[in-house]
Short mmCIF file of C-alpha atoms in Angstrom, two decimals:
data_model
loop_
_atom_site.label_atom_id
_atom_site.label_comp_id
_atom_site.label_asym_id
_atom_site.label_seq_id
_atom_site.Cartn_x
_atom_site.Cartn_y
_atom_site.Cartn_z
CA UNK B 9 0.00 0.00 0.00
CA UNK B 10 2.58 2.21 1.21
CA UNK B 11 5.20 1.02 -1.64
CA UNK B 12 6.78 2.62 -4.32
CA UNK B 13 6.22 1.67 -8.34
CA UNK B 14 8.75 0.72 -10.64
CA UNK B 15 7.48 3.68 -12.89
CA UNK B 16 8.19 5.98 -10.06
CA UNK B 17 11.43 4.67 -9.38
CA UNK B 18 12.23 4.86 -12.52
CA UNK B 19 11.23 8.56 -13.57
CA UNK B 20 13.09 9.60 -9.60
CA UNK B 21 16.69 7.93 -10.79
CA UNK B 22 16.22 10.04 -14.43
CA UNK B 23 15.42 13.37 -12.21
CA UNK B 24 18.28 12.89 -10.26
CA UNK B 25 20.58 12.22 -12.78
CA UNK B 26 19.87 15.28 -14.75
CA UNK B 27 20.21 17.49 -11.30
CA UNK B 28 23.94 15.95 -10.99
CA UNK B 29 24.51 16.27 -14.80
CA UNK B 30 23.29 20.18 -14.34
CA UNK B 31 25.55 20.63 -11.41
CA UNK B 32 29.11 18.93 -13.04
CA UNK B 33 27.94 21.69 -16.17
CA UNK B 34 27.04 18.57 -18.17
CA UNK B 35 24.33 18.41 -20.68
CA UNK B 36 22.06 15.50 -20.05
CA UNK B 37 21.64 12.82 -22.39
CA UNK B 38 18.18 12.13 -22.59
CA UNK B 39 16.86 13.15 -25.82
CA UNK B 40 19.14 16.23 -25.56
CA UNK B 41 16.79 18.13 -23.16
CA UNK B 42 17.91 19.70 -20.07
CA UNK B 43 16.42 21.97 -17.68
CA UNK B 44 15.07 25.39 -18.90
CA UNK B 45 17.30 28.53 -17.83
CA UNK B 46 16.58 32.10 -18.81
CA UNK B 47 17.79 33.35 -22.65
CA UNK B 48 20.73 36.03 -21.96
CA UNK B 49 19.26 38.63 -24.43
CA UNK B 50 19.35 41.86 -25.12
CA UNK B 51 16.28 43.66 -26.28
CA UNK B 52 17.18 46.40 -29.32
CA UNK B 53 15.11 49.06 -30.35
CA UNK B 54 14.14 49.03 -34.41
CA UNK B 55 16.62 52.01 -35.04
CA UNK B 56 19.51 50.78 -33.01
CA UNK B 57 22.77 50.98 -34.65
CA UNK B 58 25.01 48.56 -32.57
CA UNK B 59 25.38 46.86 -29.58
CA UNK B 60 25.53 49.83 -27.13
CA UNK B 61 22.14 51.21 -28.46
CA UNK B 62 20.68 47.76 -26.72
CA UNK B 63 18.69 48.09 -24.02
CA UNK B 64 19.94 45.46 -21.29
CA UNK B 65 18.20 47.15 -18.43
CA UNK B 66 15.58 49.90 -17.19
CA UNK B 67 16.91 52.70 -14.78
CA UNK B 68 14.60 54.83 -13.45
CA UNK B 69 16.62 58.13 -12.03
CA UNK B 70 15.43 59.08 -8.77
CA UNK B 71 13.83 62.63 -8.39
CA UNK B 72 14.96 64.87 -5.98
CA UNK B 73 12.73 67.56 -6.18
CA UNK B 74 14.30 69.76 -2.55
CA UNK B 75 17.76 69.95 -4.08
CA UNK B 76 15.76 71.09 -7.82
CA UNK B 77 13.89 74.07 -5.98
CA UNK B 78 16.83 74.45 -2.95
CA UNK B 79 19.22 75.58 -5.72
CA UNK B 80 20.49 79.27 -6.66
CA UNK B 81 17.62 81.02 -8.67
CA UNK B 82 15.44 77.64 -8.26
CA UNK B 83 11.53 78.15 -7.18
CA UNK B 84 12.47 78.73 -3.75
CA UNK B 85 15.23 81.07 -4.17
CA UNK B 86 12.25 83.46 -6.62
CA UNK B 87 9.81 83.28 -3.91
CA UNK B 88 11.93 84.31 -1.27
CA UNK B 89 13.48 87.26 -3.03
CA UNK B 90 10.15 88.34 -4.55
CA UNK B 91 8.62 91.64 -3.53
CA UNK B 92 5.32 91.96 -2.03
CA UNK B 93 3.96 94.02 -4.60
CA UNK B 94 4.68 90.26 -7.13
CA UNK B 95 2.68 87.75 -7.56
CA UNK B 96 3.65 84.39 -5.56
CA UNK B 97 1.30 82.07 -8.12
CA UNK B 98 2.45 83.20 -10.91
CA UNK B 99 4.12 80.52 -13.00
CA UNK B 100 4.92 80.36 -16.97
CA UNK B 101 2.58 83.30 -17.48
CA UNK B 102 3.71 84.88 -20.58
CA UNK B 103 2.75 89.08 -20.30
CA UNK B 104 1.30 88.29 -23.50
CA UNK B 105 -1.23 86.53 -22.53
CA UNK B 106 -1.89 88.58 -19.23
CA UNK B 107 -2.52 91.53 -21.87
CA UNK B 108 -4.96 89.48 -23.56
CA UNK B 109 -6.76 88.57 -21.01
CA UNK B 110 -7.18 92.24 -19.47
CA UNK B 111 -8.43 92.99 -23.67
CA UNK B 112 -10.94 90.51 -23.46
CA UNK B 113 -12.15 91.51 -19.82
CA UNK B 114 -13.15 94.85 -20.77
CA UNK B 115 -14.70 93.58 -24.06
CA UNK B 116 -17.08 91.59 -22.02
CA UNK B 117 -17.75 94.73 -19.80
CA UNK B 118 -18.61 96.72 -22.58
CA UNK B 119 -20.42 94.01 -24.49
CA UNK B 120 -23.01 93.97 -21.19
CA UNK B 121 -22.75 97.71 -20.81
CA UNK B 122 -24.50 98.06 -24.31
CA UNK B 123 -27.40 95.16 -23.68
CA UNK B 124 -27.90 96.99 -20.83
CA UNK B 125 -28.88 99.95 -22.54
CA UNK B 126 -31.01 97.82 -24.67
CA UNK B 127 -32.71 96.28 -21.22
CA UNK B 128 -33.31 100.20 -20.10
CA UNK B 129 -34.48 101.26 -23.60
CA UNK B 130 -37.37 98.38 -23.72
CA UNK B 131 -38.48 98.78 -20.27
CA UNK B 132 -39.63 102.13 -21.22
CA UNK B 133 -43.38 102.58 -20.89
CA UNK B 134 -43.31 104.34 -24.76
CA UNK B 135 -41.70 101.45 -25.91
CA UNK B 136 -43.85 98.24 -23.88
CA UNK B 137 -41.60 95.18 -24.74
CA UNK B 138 -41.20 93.70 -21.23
CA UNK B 139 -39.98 90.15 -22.91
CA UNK B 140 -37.14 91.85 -24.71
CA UNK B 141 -35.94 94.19 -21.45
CA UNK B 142 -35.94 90.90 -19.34
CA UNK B 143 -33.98 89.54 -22.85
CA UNK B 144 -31.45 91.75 -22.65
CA UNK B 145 -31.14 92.14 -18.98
CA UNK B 146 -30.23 88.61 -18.08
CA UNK B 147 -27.86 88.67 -21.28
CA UNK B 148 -25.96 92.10 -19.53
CA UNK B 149 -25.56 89.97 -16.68
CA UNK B 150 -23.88 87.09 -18.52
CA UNK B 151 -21.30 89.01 -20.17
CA UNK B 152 -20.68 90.76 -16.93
CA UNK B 153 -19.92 87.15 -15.20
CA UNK B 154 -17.69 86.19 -18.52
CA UNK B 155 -15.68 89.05 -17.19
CA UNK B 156 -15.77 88.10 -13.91
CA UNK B 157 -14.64 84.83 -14.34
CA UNK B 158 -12.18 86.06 -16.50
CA UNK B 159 -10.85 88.31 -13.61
CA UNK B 160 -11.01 85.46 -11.22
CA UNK B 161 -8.54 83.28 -13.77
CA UNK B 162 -6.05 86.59 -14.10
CA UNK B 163 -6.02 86.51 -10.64
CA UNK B 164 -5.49 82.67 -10.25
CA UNK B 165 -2.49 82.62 -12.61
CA UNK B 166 -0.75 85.83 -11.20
CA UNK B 167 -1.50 88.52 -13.63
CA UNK B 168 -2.76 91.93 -12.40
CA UNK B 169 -6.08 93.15 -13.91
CA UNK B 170 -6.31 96.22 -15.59
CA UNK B 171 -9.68 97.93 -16.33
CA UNK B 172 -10.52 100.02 -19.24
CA UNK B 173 -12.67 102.82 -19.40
CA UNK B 174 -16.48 102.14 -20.70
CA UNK B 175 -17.60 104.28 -23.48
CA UNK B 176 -21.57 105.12 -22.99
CA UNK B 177 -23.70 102.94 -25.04
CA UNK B 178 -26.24 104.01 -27.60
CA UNK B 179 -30.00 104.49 -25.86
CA UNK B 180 -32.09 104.80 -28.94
CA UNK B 181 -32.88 101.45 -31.19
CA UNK B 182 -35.48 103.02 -33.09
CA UNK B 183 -35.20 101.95 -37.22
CA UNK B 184 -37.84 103.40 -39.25
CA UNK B 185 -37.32 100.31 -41.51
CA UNK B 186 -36.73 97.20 -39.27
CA UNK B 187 -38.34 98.09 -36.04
CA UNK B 188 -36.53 98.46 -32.32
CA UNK B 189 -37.20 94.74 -32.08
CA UNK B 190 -35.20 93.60 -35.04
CA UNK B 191 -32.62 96.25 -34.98
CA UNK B 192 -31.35 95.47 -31.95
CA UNK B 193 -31.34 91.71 -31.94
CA UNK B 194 -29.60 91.95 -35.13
CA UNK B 195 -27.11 94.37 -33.29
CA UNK B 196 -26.88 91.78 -30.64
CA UNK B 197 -26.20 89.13 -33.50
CA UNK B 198 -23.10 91.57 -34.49
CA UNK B 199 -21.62 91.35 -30.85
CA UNK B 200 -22.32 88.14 -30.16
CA UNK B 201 -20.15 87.24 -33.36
CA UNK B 202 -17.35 90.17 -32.69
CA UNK B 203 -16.98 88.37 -29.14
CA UNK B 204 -16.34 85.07 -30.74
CA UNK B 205 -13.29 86.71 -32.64
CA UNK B 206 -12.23 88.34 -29.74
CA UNK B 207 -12.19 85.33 -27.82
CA UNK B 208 -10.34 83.18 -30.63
CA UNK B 209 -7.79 85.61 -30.37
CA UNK B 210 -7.20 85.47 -27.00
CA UNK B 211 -6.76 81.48 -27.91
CA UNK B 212 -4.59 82.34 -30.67
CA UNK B 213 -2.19 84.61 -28.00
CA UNK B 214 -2.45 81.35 -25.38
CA UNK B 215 -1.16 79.16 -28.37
CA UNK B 216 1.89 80.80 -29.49
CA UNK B 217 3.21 81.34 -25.81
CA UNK B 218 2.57 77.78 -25.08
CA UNK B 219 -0.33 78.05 -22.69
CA UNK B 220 -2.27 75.22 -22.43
CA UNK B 221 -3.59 75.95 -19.13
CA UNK B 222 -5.41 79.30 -20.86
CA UNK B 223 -6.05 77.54 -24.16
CA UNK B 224 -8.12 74.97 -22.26
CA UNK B 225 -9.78 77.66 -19.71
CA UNK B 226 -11.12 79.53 -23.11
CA UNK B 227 -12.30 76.44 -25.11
CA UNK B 228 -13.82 75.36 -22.21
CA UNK B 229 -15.58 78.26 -20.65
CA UNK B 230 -16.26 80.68 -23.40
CA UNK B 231 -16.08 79.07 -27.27
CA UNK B 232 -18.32 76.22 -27.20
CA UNK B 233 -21.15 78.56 -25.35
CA UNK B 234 -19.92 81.55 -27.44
CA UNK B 235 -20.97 79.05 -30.83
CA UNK B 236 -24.55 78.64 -29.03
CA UNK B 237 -25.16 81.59 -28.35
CA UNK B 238 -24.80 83.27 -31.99
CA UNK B 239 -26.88 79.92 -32.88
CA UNK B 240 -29.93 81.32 -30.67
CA UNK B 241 -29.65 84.67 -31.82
CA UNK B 242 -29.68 83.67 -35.25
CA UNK B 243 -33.12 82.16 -35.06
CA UNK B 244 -33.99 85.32 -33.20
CA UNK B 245 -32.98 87.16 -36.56
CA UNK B 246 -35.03 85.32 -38.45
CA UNK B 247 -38.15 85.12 -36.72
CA UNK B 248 -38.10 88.65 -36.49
CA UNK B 249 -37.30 89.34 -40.08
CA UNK B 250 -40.25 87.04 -40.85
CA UNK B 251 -42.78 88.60 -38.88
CA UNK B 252 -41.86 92.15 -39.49
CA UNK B 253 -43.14 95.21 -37.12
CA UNK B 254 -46.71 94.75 -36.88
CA UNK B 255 -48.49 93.38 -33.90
CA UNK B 256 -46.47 89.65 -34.09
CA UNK B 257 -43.95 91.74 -32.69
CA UNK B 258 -45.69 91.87 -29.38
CA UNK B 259 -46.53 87.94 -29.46
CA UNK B 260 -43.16 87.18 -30.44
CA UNK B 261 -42.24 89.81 -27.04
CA UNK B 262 -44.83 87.55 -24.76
CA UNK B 263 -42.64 84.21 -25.90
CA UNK B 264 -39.73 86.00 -24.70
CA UNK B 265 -40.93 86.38 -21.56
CA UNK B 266 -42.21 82.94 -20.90
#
């Protein structure tokens, strides 16, 4: 029961003469196959020239990031020595694109100064287009948080922001031809598309300098929104053209407002 085969004996004598043959350096004679051992290789890349272009091993060198920002003019050696009146944050922020930034800020002002104006000029009680004032309004207070957020990110990335004077908006959107209504939604068409330019070239500026942090904060806050927005106003344009001054004017007004 407890007894071992001559099959087993057999295949234990074989094993342990191949573990003696492997350990006198002998090959073993059985068939000609001896234990497996690992291939000495070298692994070469598909434009390597000779031998020393092979990779035999990977070395990963250690990163010692104290002694990179300990150095003379390292990080630490800017921040200590900068003056209070610097920015601490600010970090590959070409004055380029700080410029650009400041451009497009005031832009945005003035863009919500003048619907604004259009809010105040169809809230008049001569005038009676409630839907287009509350129009206009909320779209004044959108372009005025564009800027806003643009501050915030001029801010963020160390740049100083400088504000432009506002030049006073047209009041009057009479047009003996179109209508108020028309004329100044295809005035807000116009701005709507001059922002989009603006904008692009604030991504243009971002791109040269190597900016990706700015080239991503504009395509992801402002173009994509900017695109929809001349979309909606178009339709506006449209509408209006196609129902021209008469009294559709006032039920296209009540849609507005709802």
């Amino acid at each position: 029961m407890f007894g071992v085969s001559v099959s087993t004996k057999k295949w234990l004598s074989r094993a342990s003469s191949v573990r003696c043959a492997a350990a006198a350096g002998k090959r073993p004679e059985s068939g000609g196959r001896g234990l497996w051992s690992p291939r000495q290789e070298s692994v070469v890349l598909p434009g390597a020239l000779n031998k020393q272009d092979a990779i035999t091993g990977l070395t990963l060198e250690a990163f010692d990031g104290v002694s990179e920002v300990t150095t003379k003019s390292g990080e630490l050696d800017q921040i200590e020595s900068s003056q209070p009146s610097e920015s601490f944050a600010r970090k590959m922020y070409a004055s380029e694109c700080e410029a650009a930034v400041n451009r497009q800020i005031n832009i945005e002002y003035s863009i919500s100064y003048l619907y604004h104006s259009m809010y105040a000029f169809f809230d008049r009680d001569n005038v009676g287009l409630p839907g287009f004032a509350q129009y206009f309004k909320e779209e004044s207070e959108e372009e005025r948080g564009h800027a806003e957020k643009l501050l915030e990110y001029q801010n963020k990335r160390g740049g100083k922001v400088v504000l432009g004077a506002l030049l006073s908006p047209i009041t009057e959107f009479d047009h003996a031809d179109k209508g108020e209504a028309l004329y100044a939604m295809e005035l807000a068409l116009s701005l709507e598309k001059l922002n989009y330019e603006k904008l692009v070239d604030v991504h243009r500026v971002a791109d040269e300098q190597g900016d990706p942090s700015l080239t991503d904060f504009i395509e992801g806050e402002y173009l994509e929104e900017q695109v929809e927005a001349i979309k909606k106003v178009s339709t506006y344009v449209s509408q209006l053209r196609r129902i021209g001054k008469g009294e559709a004017v006032w039920h296209f007004d009540r849609a507005l407002a709802n």
